Amino acid sequence: MIDRKRLLLVVAVAAMLVLAGCVSTPGASDSASGVGDGTSPSPSTVDGELELHHIDVGQADATLLVTPENETILIDTGDWRSNGSEVIDYLESRNVDRIDHLVATHAHADHVGGHAAVIEHFEEHGDGVGAAYDSGVAHTSQTYENYLDAVEGYDVQLYNVTAGDRLPLEDEQVNATVLNPPAGESETDLHDNSVVLSIEFGAFSYLTTGDAEAGTEQRLVEEWSDRLESDVYQAGHHGSSTSSTDPKLDASTPEIAVISSAQASQYDHPSAEVLESFDDRGIETYWTAVHGDVVVTADGDSSSVATEHEAPTDPEELIELKE
């Protein structure tokens, strides 16, 4: 079993050498709204398309981002029960042979359930995994230990990210900024420390918040209001009423929301309360339980959505499908 403390010591040293040139963290002279140069490419300067694949993994999360230069970011890998099989099958169907950036929003088994299998698959049968990223907040589950064992066994570089970091993407047209967990704090709650990512591509923006809940959302509104605005929002905590609060939605003003959860969710996800909030704001809503895989394609200005199955996108109609 991996020695977490030993691994983090190695990573901390490596991070000072590598992330210093690739991932910016605000210093005394930096404002929270300006990480690095803080500049997103304008629509006139971006080429190609950014793809966001919300993979239907039931009561879990797994999202693949593919940049115009075919750089891949895989955010979460589904539930432990499927052990990455659904995600790997989907990636193979899309001819993905490498994961450049593997992100764990947090250590719960419905988010890192396939991490170990994905690492093993691409290291053994593909072109490898470039690096892994998580909050550094550990969990005691065997699923999480398996993930860390795979990181060590295949010598995958692991970074613990905090607010203000940027993923070191080679495709400079895309910015991936970490908004949570907060830097310099040692909270232990997994949800509160979910890795929150703001993705910018020209004038298009995407926000994914893991299972961050109301308290974290309020702090994000206070500290990162200019980075919360998004065209597409992956609903926090599978559409639970603990997330997607009014202040957060008012700051984000998304046109499209994507919910990843099972239709017969034991947690009643997505919450009717959240769907009603989406309806009040006219947010076009996609739910993997009824739409299947949901793929958003953006050209830096506008975006389009393709789904595996036809289903309503009116939140009020989705409430009826829950019943």
mmCIF file of C-alpha atoms in Angstrom:
data_model
loop_
_atom_site.group_PDB
_atom_site.id
_atom_site.type_symbol
_atom_site.label_atom_id
_atom_site.label_comp_id
_atom_site.label_asym_id
_atom_site.label_seq_id
_atom_site.Cartn_x
_atom_site.Cartn_y
_atom_site.Cartn_z
ATOM 1 C CA MET A 1 0.000 0.000 0.000
ATOM 2 C CA ILE A 2 1.273 3.462 -0.829
ATOM 3 C CA ASP A 3 2.801 5.693 1.832
ATOM 4 C CA ARG A 4 0.792 8.885 1.414
ATOM 5 C CA LYS A 5 3.192 11.039 3.444
ATOM 6 C CA ARG A 6 6.206 9.847 1.478
ATOM 7 C CA LEU A 7 4.428 10.433 -1.814
ATOM 8 C CA LEU A 8 3.378 13.951 -0.879
ATOM 9 C CA LEU A 9 6.938 14.820 0.137
ATOM 10 C CA VAL A 10 8.208 13.733 -3.263
ATOM 11 C CA VAL A 11 5.429 15.588 -5.021
ATOM 12 C CA ALA A 12 5.972 18.738 -2.976
ATOM 13 C CA VAL A 13 9.616 18.886 -4.073
ATOM 14 C CA ALA A 14 8.706 18.147 -7.680
ATOM 15 C CA ALA A 15 5.942 20.724 -7.594
ATOM 16 C CA MET A 16 8.368 23.485 -6.657
ATOM 17 C CA LEU A 17 10.447 22.614 -9.700
ATOM 18 C CA VAL A 18 7.706 21.891 -12.212
ATOM 19 C CA LEU A 19 4.613 23.834 -11.227
ATOM 20 C CA ALA A 20 6.572 27.029 -10.698
ATOM 21 C CA GLY A 21 6.866 27.314 -14.446
ATOM 22 C CA CYS A 22 3.566 25.751 -15.418
ATOM 23 C CA VAL A 23 0.940 26.433 -12.777
ATOM 24 C CA SER A 24 0.604 29.861 -11.224
ATOM 25 C CA THR A 25 -0.401 30.484 -7.638
ATOM 26 C CA PRO A 26 -1.349 34.001 -6.516
ATOM 27 C CA GLY A 27 1.375 35.682 -4.476
ATOM 28 C CA ALA A 28 1.365 38.897 -2.509
ATOM 29 C CA SER A 29 1.243 40.928 -5.707
ATOM 30 C CA ASP A 30 -1.418 38.822 -7.435
ATOM 31 C CA SER A 31 -5.141 39.400 -7.149
ATOM 32 C CA ALA A 32 -7.576 36.497 -6.903
ATOM 33 C CA SER A 33 -9.018 37.463 -10.287
ATOM 34 C CA GLY A 34 -5.702 37.405 -12.137
ATOM 35 C CA VAL A 35 -3.943 34.042 -12.018
ATOM 36 C CA GLY A 36 -0.789 34.190 -14.109
ATOM 37 C CA ASP A 37 -1.518 36.607 -16.930
ATOM 38 C CA GLY A 38 -5.236 36.028 -16.347
ATOM 39 C CA THR A 39 -5.949 36.454 -20.040
ATOM 40 C CA SER A 40 -8.256 34.193 -22.011
ATOM 41 C CA PRO A 41 -7.861 34.001 -25.784
ATOM 42 C CA SER A 42 -10.494 36.036 -27.597
ATOM 43 C CA PRO A 43 -12.911 34.338 -30.025
ATOM 44 C CA SER A 44 -10.976 35.792 -32.946
ATOM 45 C CA THR A 45 -7.748 34.113 -31.821
ATOM 46 C CA VAL A 46 -8.928 30.574 -31.055
ATOM 47 C CA ASP A 47 -9.064 27.825 -33.628
ATOM 48 C CA GLY A 48 -10.851 24.508 -33.586
ATOM 49 C CA GLU A 49 -13.294 23.193 -31.025
ATOM 50 C CA LEU A 50 -13.313 22.287 -27.357
ATOM 51 C CA GLU A 51 -15.301 19.143 -26.527
ATOM 52 C CA LEU A 52 -16.823 18.375 -23.130
ATOM 53 C CA HIS A 53 -18.043 14.799 -22.802
ATOM 54 C CA HIS A 54 -20.283 14.131 -19.802
ATOM 55 C CA ILE A 55 -20.189 10.345 -19.677
ATOM 56 C CA ASP A 56 -23.257 8.514 -18.397
ATOM 57 C CA VAL A 57 -21.890 6.610 -15.405
ATOM 58 C CA GLY A 58 -25.057 6.407 -13.314
ATOM 59 C CA GLN A 59 -24.893 7.826 -9.782
ATOM 60 C CA ALA A 60 -21.368 9.123 -10.288
ATOM 61 C CA ASP A 61 -19.285 11.600 -12.293
ATOM 62 C CA ALA A 62 -16.925 11.326 -15.246
ATOM 63 C CA THR A 63 -16.189 14.132 -17.697
ATOM 64 C CA LEU A 64 -13.721 14.160 -20.588
ATOM 65 C CA LEU A 65 -12.451 17.422 -22.067
ATOM 66 C CA VAL A 66 -10.671 17.378 -25.423
ATOM 67 C CA THR A 67 -8.941 20.569 -26.542
ATOM 68 C CA PRO A 68 -8.559 21.659 -30.181
ATOM 69 C CA GLU A 69 -5.054 20.163 -30.133
ATOM 70 C CA ASN A 70 -6.411 16.844 -28.798
ATOM 71 C CA GLU A 71 -5.046 17.336 -25.298
ATOM 72 C CA THR A 72 -7.230 15.395 -22.860
ATOM 73 C CA ILE A 73 -8.459 16.193 -19.355
ATOM 74 C CA LEU A 74 -10.422 13.464 -17.570
ATOM 75 C CA ILE A 75 -12.279 14.755 -14.515
ATOM 76 C CA ASP A 76 -13.426 11.875 -12.276
ATOM 77 C CA THR A 77 -13.914 8.294 -13.435
ATOM 78 C CA GLY A 78 -17.244 6.986 -12.207
ATOM 79 C CA ASP A 79 -18.260 4.654 -9.407
ATOM 80 C CA TRP A 80 -16.137 1.914 -7.837
ATOM 81 C CA ARG A 81 -18.670 -0.770 -8.760
ATOM 82 C CA SER A 82 -17.914 -0.440 -12.464
ATOM 83 C CA ASN A 83 -14.170 -0.080 -11.764
ATOM 84 C CA GLY A 84 -13.630 2.274 -14.685
ATOM 85 C CA SER A 85 -15.093 -0.064 -17.314
ATOM 86 C CA GLU A 86 -17.780 2.366 -18.521
ATOM 87 C CA VAL A 87 -15.286 5.203 -18.765
ATOM 88 C CA ILE A 88 -12.631 3.120 -20.513
ATOM 89 C CA ASP A 89 -15.186 1.782 -23.006
ATOM 90 C CA TYR A 90 -16.318 5.315 -23.775
ATOM 91 C CA LEU A 91 -12.760 6.593 -24.196
ATOM 92 C CA GLU A 92 -11.903 3.719 -26.510
ATOM 93 C CA SER A 93 -15.014 4.422 -28.589
ATOM 94 C CA ARG A 94 -13.672 7.960 -29.048
ATOM 95 C CA ASN A 95 -10.189 6.696 -29.979
ATOM 96 C CA VAL A 96 -8.608 8.273 -26.908
ATOM 97 C CA ASP A 97 -5.230 6.620 -26.317
ATOM 98 C CA ARG A 98 -3.786 8.966 -23.699
ATOM 99 C CA ILE A 99 -4.996 10.947 -20.697
ATOM 100 C CA ASP A 100 -2.836 14.036 -20.386
ATOM 101 C CA HIS A 101 -4.442 15.292 -17.176
ATOM 102 C CA LEU A 102 -6.361 13.051 -14.747
ATOM 103 C CA VAL A 103 -8.302 15.030 -12.135
ATOM 104 C CA ALA A 104 -9.978 13.743 -8.982
ATOM 105 C CA THR A 105 -12.424 16.349 -7.715
ATOM 106 C CA HIS A 106 -12.394 14.519 -4.379
ATOM 107 C CA ALA A 107 -11.709 11.074 -2.968
ATOM 108 C CA HIS A 108 -15.209 9.589 -2.734
ATOM 109 C CA ALA A 109 -15.664 6.302 -4.582
ATOM 110 C CA ASP A 110 -18.307 7.660 -6.973
ATOM 111 C CA HIS A 111 -15.690 10.074 -8.331
ATOM 112 C CA VAL A 112 -12.404 8.126 -8.214
ATOM 113 C CA GLY A 113 -13.956 4.687 -8.672
ATOM 114 C CA GLY A 114 -12.178 4.116 -11.972
ATOM 115 C CA HIS A 115 -8.957 6.045 -11.401
ATOM 116 C CA ALA A 116 -6.786 2.995 -10.740
ATOM 117 C CA ALA A 117 -8.215 1.093 -13.706
ATOM 118 C CA VAL A 118 -7.864 4.086 -16.035
ATOM 119 C CA ILE A 119 -4.230 4.561 -15.050
ATOM 120 C CA GLU A 120 -3.501 0.859 -15.510
ATOM 121 C CA HIS A 121 -5.311 0.712 -18.857
ATOM 122 C CA PHE A 122 -3.572 3.679 -20.450
ATOM 123 C CA GLU A 123 -0.176 2.814 -19.029
ATOM 124 C CA GLU A 124 -0.448 -0.808 -20.191
ATOM 125 C CA HIS A 125 -2.427 -0.450 -23.422
ATOM 126 C CA GLY A 126 -2.252 3.203 -24.427
ATOM 127 C CA ASP A 127 0.098 6.158 -24.437
ATOM 128 C CA GLY A 128 0.006 6.659 -20.681
ATOM 129 C CA VAL A 129 -1.273 9.223 -18.194
ATOM 130 C CA GLY A 130 0.561 12.540 -18.155
ATOM 131 C CA ALA A 131 -0.198 13.668 -14.605
ATOM 132 C CA ALA A 132 -2.802 13.341 -11.867
ATOM 133 C CA TYR A 133 -4.303 16.140 -9.782
ATOM 134 C CA ASP A 134 -6.311 16.133 -6.568
ATOM 135 C CA SER A 135 -6.972 18.201 -3.457
ATOM 136 C CA GLY A 136 -4.579 16.261 -1.243
ATOM 137 C CA VAL A 137 -7.385 15.505 1.217
ATOM 138 C CA ALA A 138 -7.144 11.761 1.798
ATOM 139 C CA HIS A 139 -9.850 9.161 2.323
ATOM 140 C CA THR A 140 -9.716 5.787 4.066
ATOM 141 C CA SER A 141 -11.507 3.791 1.367
ATOM 142 C CA GLN A 142 -9.864 0.942 -0.514
ATOM 143 C CA THR A 143 -10.892 2.653 -3.764
ATOM 144 C CA TYR A 144 -8.831 5.699 -2.876
ATOM 145 C CA GLU A 145 -5.881 3.560 -1.787
ATOM 146 C CA ASN A 146 -6.049 1.695 -5.100
ATOM 147 C CA TYR A 147 -5.824 5.028 -6.924
ATOM 148 C CA LEU A 148 -2.730 6.041 -4.969
ATOM 149 C CA ASP A 149 -1.177 2.615 -5.477
ATOM 150 C CA ALA A 150 -1.669 2.980 -9.245
ATOM 151 C CA VAL A 151 -0.113 6.456 -9.178
ATOM 152 C CA GLU A 152 2.950 5.062 -7.417
ATOM 153 C CA GLY A 153 3.088 1.795 -9.334
ATOM 154 C CA TYR A 154 3.083 3.485 -12.734
ATOM 155 C CA ASP A 155 5.143 6.488 -11.629
ATOM 156 C CA VAL A 156 2.449 9.013 -12.526
ATOM 157 C CA GLN A 157 3.228 12.534 -11.307
ATOM 158 C CA LEU A 158 0.656 13.587 -8.692
ATOM 159 C CA TYR A 159 -0.032 17.246 -7.900
ATOM 160 C CA ASN A 160 -2.091 18.600 -5.009
ATOM 161 C CA VAL A 161 -3.798 21.702 -6.385
ATOM 162 C CA THR A 162 -5.304 24.704 -4.625
ATOM 163 C CA ALA A 163 -7.166 27.843 -5.649
ATOM 164 C CA GLY A 164 -5.194 29.916 -8.137
ATOM 165 C CA ASP A 165 -3.351 27.002 -9.743
ATOM 166 C CA ARG A 166 -3.719 26.344 -13.443
ATOM 167 C CA LEU A 167 -3.398 22.984 -15.112
ATOM 168 C CA PRO A 168 -0.264 23.167 -17.294
ATOM 169 C CA LEU A 169 -2.000 22.686 -20.635
ATOM 170 C CA GLU A 170 0.149 22.623 -23.749
ATOM 171 C CA ASP A 171 -2.839 23.911 -25.721
ATOM 172 C CA GLU A 172 -2.539 27.587 -24.818
ATOM 173 C CA GLN A 173 -5.965 28.346 -26.259
ATOM 174 C CA VAL A 174 -7.586 26.744 -23.204
ATOM 175 C CA ASN A 175 -7.272 27.926 -19.600
ATOM 176 C CA ALA A 176 -8.095 25.541 -16.742
ATOM 177 C CA THR A 177 -8.035 27.453 -13.454
ATOM 178 C CA VAL A 178 -8.503 25.865 -10.026
ATOM 179 C CA LEU A 179 -10.914 27.850 -7.804
ATOM 180 C CA ASN A 180 -11.064 25.398 -4.878
ATOM 181 C CA PRO A 181 -9.821 24.075 -2.437
ATOM 182 C CA PRO A 182 -8.560 27.262 -0.798
ATOM 183 C CA ALA A 183 -4.823 27.687 -0.498
ATOM 184 C CA GLY A 184 -3.184 27.495 2.904
ATOM 185 C CA GLU A 185 -6.037 25.763 4.705
ATOM 186 C CA SER A 186 -6.245 22.237 6.082
ATOM 187 C CA GLU A 187 -9.956 21.423 6.130
ATOM 188 C CA THR A 188 -10.642 17.698 6.033
ATOM 189 C CA ASP A 189 -14.163 17.591 4.586
ATOM 190 C CA LEU A 190 -14.010 15.985 1.151
ATOM 191 C CA HIS A 191 -16.958 17.879 -0.324
ATOM 192 C CA ASP A 192 -15.758 21.276 0.908
ATOM 193 C CA ASN A 193 -12.359 20.576 -0.631
ATOM 194 C CA SER A 194 -13.654 19.465 -4.021
ATOM 195 C CA VAL A 195 -11.454 20.612 -6.878
ATOM 196 C CA VAL A 196 -13.428 23.311 -8.695
ATOM 197 C CA LEU A 197 -12.310 24.089 -12.240
ATOM 198 C CA SER A 198 -13.104 27.051 -14.462
ATOM 199 C CA ILE A 199 -12.431 26.250 -18.122
ATOM 200 C CA GLU A 200 -12.107 29.118 -20.594
ATOM 201 C CA PHE A 201 -11.824 28.885 -24.367
ATOM 202 C CA GLY A 202 -12.190 32.210 -26.099
ATOM 203 C CA ALA A 203 -15.480 33.715 -24.938
ATOM 204 C CA PHE A 204 -16.796 30.301 -23.866
ATOM 205 C CA SER A 205 -16.597 29.190 -20.232
ATOM 206 C CA TYR A 206 -17.394 26.008 -18.340
ATOM 207 C CA LEU A 207 -17.598 25.394 -14.600
ATOM 208 C CA THR A 208 -17.409 22.089 -12.771
ATOM 209 C CA THR A 209 -17.531 21.973 -8.974
ATOM 210 C CA GLY A 210 -17.389 18.329 -7.892
ATOM 211 C CA ASP A 211 -19.503 17.913 -4.762
ATOM 212 C CA ALA A 212 -18.855 21.397 -3.368
ATOM 213 C CA GLU A 213 -21.761 22.460 -1.170
ATOM 214 C CA ALA A 214 -23.408 25.686 -0.022
ATOM 215 C CA GLY A 215 -20.649 26.994 2.248
ATOM 216 C CA THR A 216 -17.997 26.489 -0.397
ATOM 217 C CA GLU A 217 -20.232 28.009 -3.058
ATOM 218 C CA GLN A 218 -20.696 31.121 -0.915
ATOM 219 C CA ARG A 219 -16.953 31.514 -0.520
ATOM 220 C CA LEU A 220 -16.479 31.058 -4.258
ATOM 221 C CA VAL A 221 -19.005 33.833 -4.879
ATOM 222 C CA GLU A 222 -17.108 36.108 -2.504
ATOM 223 C CA GLU A 223 -13.605 35.307 -3.765
ATOM 224 C CA TRP A 224 -13.973 34.252 -7.400
ATOM 225 C CA SER A 225 -17.133 35.941 -8.678
ATOM 226 C CA ASP A 226 -15.518 36.949 -11.980
ATOM 227 C CA ARG A 227 -14.454 33.352 -12.680
ATOM 228 C CA LEU A 228 -17.784 31.750 -11.796
ATOM 229 C CA GLU A 229 -19.646 33.087 -14.810
ATOM 230 C CA SER A 230 -20.141 30.193 -17.189
ATOM 231 C CA ASP A 231 -21.985 29.264 -20.351
ATOM 232 C CA VAL A 232 -22.178 25.630 -19.254
ATOM 233 C CA TYR A 233 -22.291 24.426 -15.649
ATOM 234 C CA GLN A 234 -21.968 20.860 -14.439
ATOM 235 C CA ALA A 235 -24.414 20.837 -11.550
ATOM 236 C CA GLY A 236 -22.668 20.432 -8.221
ATOM 237 C CA HIS A 237 -23.100 17.231 -6.194
ATOM 238 C CA HIS A 238 -25.170 15.469 -8.862
ATOM 239 C CA GLY A 239 -27.909 18.112 -8.658
ATOM 240 C CA SER A 240 -28.312 17.820 -4.889
ATOM 241 C CA SER A 241 -30.096 20.565 -2.954
ATOM 242 C CA THR A 242 -26.862 21.011 -0.970
ATOM 243 C CA SER A 243 -25.378 22.695 -4.046
ATOM 244 C CA SER A 244 -26.419 24.986 -6.929
ATOM 245 C CA THR A 245 -27.533 27.602 -4.415
ATOM 246 C CA ASP A 246 -29.171 30.853 -5.493
ATOM 247 C CA PRO A 247 -26.053 33.000 -4.887
ATOM 248 C CA LYS A 248 -23.942 30.557 -6.885
ATOM 249 C CA LEU A 249 -26.404 30.413 -9.792
ATOM 250 C CA ASP A 250 -26.808 34.190 -9.783
ATOM 251 C CA ALA A 251 -23.030 34.554 -10.049
ATOM 252 C CA SER A 252 -22.640 31.876 -12.723
ATOM 253 C CA THR A 253 -25.654 32.721 -14.935
ATOM 254 C CA PRO A 254 -25.276 29.524 -17.001
ATOM 255 C CA GLU A 255 -27.308 28.962 -20.137
ATOM 256 C CA ILE A 256 -26.866 25.186 -19.933
ATOM 257 C CA ALA A 257 -26.589 22.817 -16.971
ATOM 258 C CA VAL A 258 -25.565 19.159 -17.067
ATOM 259 C CA ILE A 259 -26.515 16.819 -14.221
ATOM 260 C CA SER A 260 -24.769 13.480 -13.739
ATOM 261 C CA SER A 261 -26.810 11.035 -11.660
ATOM 262 C CA ALA A 262 -28.930 7.910 -11.878
ATOM 263 C CA GLN A 263 -32.645 8.130 -12.569
ATOM 264 C CA ALA A 264 -33.549 5.994 -9.571
ATOM 265 C CA SER A 265 -31.092 7.777 -7.315
ATOM 266 C CA GLN A 266 -31.282 6.688 -3.694
ATOM 267 C CA TYR A 267 -30.373 10.287 -2.845
ATOM 268 C CA ASP A 268 -33.218 11.754 -4.928
ATOM 269 C CA HIS A 269 -30.743 13.415 -7.288
ATOM 270 C CA PRO A 270 -31.357 15.743 -8.954
ATOM 271 C CA SER A 271 -33.339 17.667 -6.387
ATOM 272 C CA ALA A 272 -36.666 19.111 -7.511
ATOM 273 C CA GLU A 273 -35.607 22.288 -5.710
ATOM 274 C CA VAL A 274 -32.530 22.606 -7.916
ATOM 275 C CA LEU A 275 -34.502 21.848 -11.072
ATOM 276 C CA GLU A 276 -37.000 24.540 -10.096
ATOM 277 C CA SER A 277 -34.125 26.996 -9.631
ATOM 278 C CA PHE A 278 -32.886 26.091 -13.099
ATOM 279 C CA ASP A 279 -36.383 26.556 -14.471
ATOM 280 C CA ASP A 280 -36.736 29.980 -12.833
ATOM 281 C CA ARG A 281 -33.569 31.071 -14.643
ATOM 282 C CA GLY A 282 -34.425 29.495 -17.989
ATOM 283 C CA ILE A 283 -31.444 27.132 -17.857
ATOM 284 C CA GLU A 284 -31.484 24.423 -20.528
ATOM 285 C CA THR A 285 -30.896 21.253 -18.528
ATOM 286 C CA TYR A 286 -29.416 17.899 -19.491
ATOM 287 C CA TRP A 287 -29.492 14.869 -17.212
ATOM 288 C CA THR A 288 -27.358 11.834 -18.004
ATOM 289 C CA ALA A 289 -30.002 9.489 -16.578
ATOM 290 C CA VAL A 290 -32.365 10.350 -19.431
ATOM 291 C CA HIS A 291 -30.110 11.952 -22.059
ATOM 292 C CA GLY A 292 -27.270 9.439 -21.736
ATOM 293 C CA ASP A 293 -23.864 10.791 -22.731
ATOM 294 C CA VAL A 294 -23.992 14.574 -23.133
ATOM 295 C CA VAL A 295 -21.387 16.199 -25.388
ATOM 296 C CA VAL A 296 -20.954 19.970 -25.527
ATOM 297 C CA THR A 297 -18.899 21.357 -28.416
ATOM 298 C CA ALA A 298 -17.668 24.960 -28.264
ATOM 299 C CA ASP A 299 -15.864 27.020 -30.899
ATOM 300 C CA GLY A 300 -14.793 29.788 -28.540
ATOM 301 C CA ASP A 301 -17.950 31.793 -29.064
ATOM 302 C CA SER A 302 -21.005 29.559 -29.405
ATOM 303 C CA SER A 303 -21.686 25.989 -28.335
ATOM 304 C CA SER A 304 -23.882 23.056 -29.311
ATOM 305 C CA VAL A 305 -25.071 19.967 -27.446
ATOM 306 C CA ALA A 306 -25.413 16.384 -28.669
ATOM 307 C CA THR A 307 -26.995 13.654 -26.557
ATOM 308 C CA GLU A 308 -27.115 9.885 -26.712
ATOM 309 C CA HIS A 309 -30.896 9.870 -26.213
ATOM 310 C CA GLU A 310 -33.638 12.368 -26.946
ATOM 311 C CA ALA A 311 -35.305 13.790 -23.855
ATOM 312 C CA PRO A 312 -36.742 17.104 -22.639
ATOM 313 C CA THR A 313 -34.377 19.863 -21.534
ATOM 314 C CA ASP A 314 -37.057 21.825 -19.687
ATOM 315 C CA PRO A 315 -36.303 21.429 -15.958
ATOM 316 C CA GLU A 316 -40.019 21.202 -15.113
ATOM 317 C CA GLU A 317 -40.402 18.255 -17.481
ATOM 318 C CA LEU A 318 -37.365 16.600 -15.933
ATOM 319 C CA ILE A 319 -39.036 16.848 -12.528
ATOM 320 C CA GLU A 320 -41.896 14.784 -13.947
ATOM 321 C CA LEU A 321 -39.426 12.179 -15.220
ATOM 322 C CA LYS A 322 -38.164 11.740 -11.665
ATOM 323 C CA GLU A 323 -41.595 10.591 -10.518
#
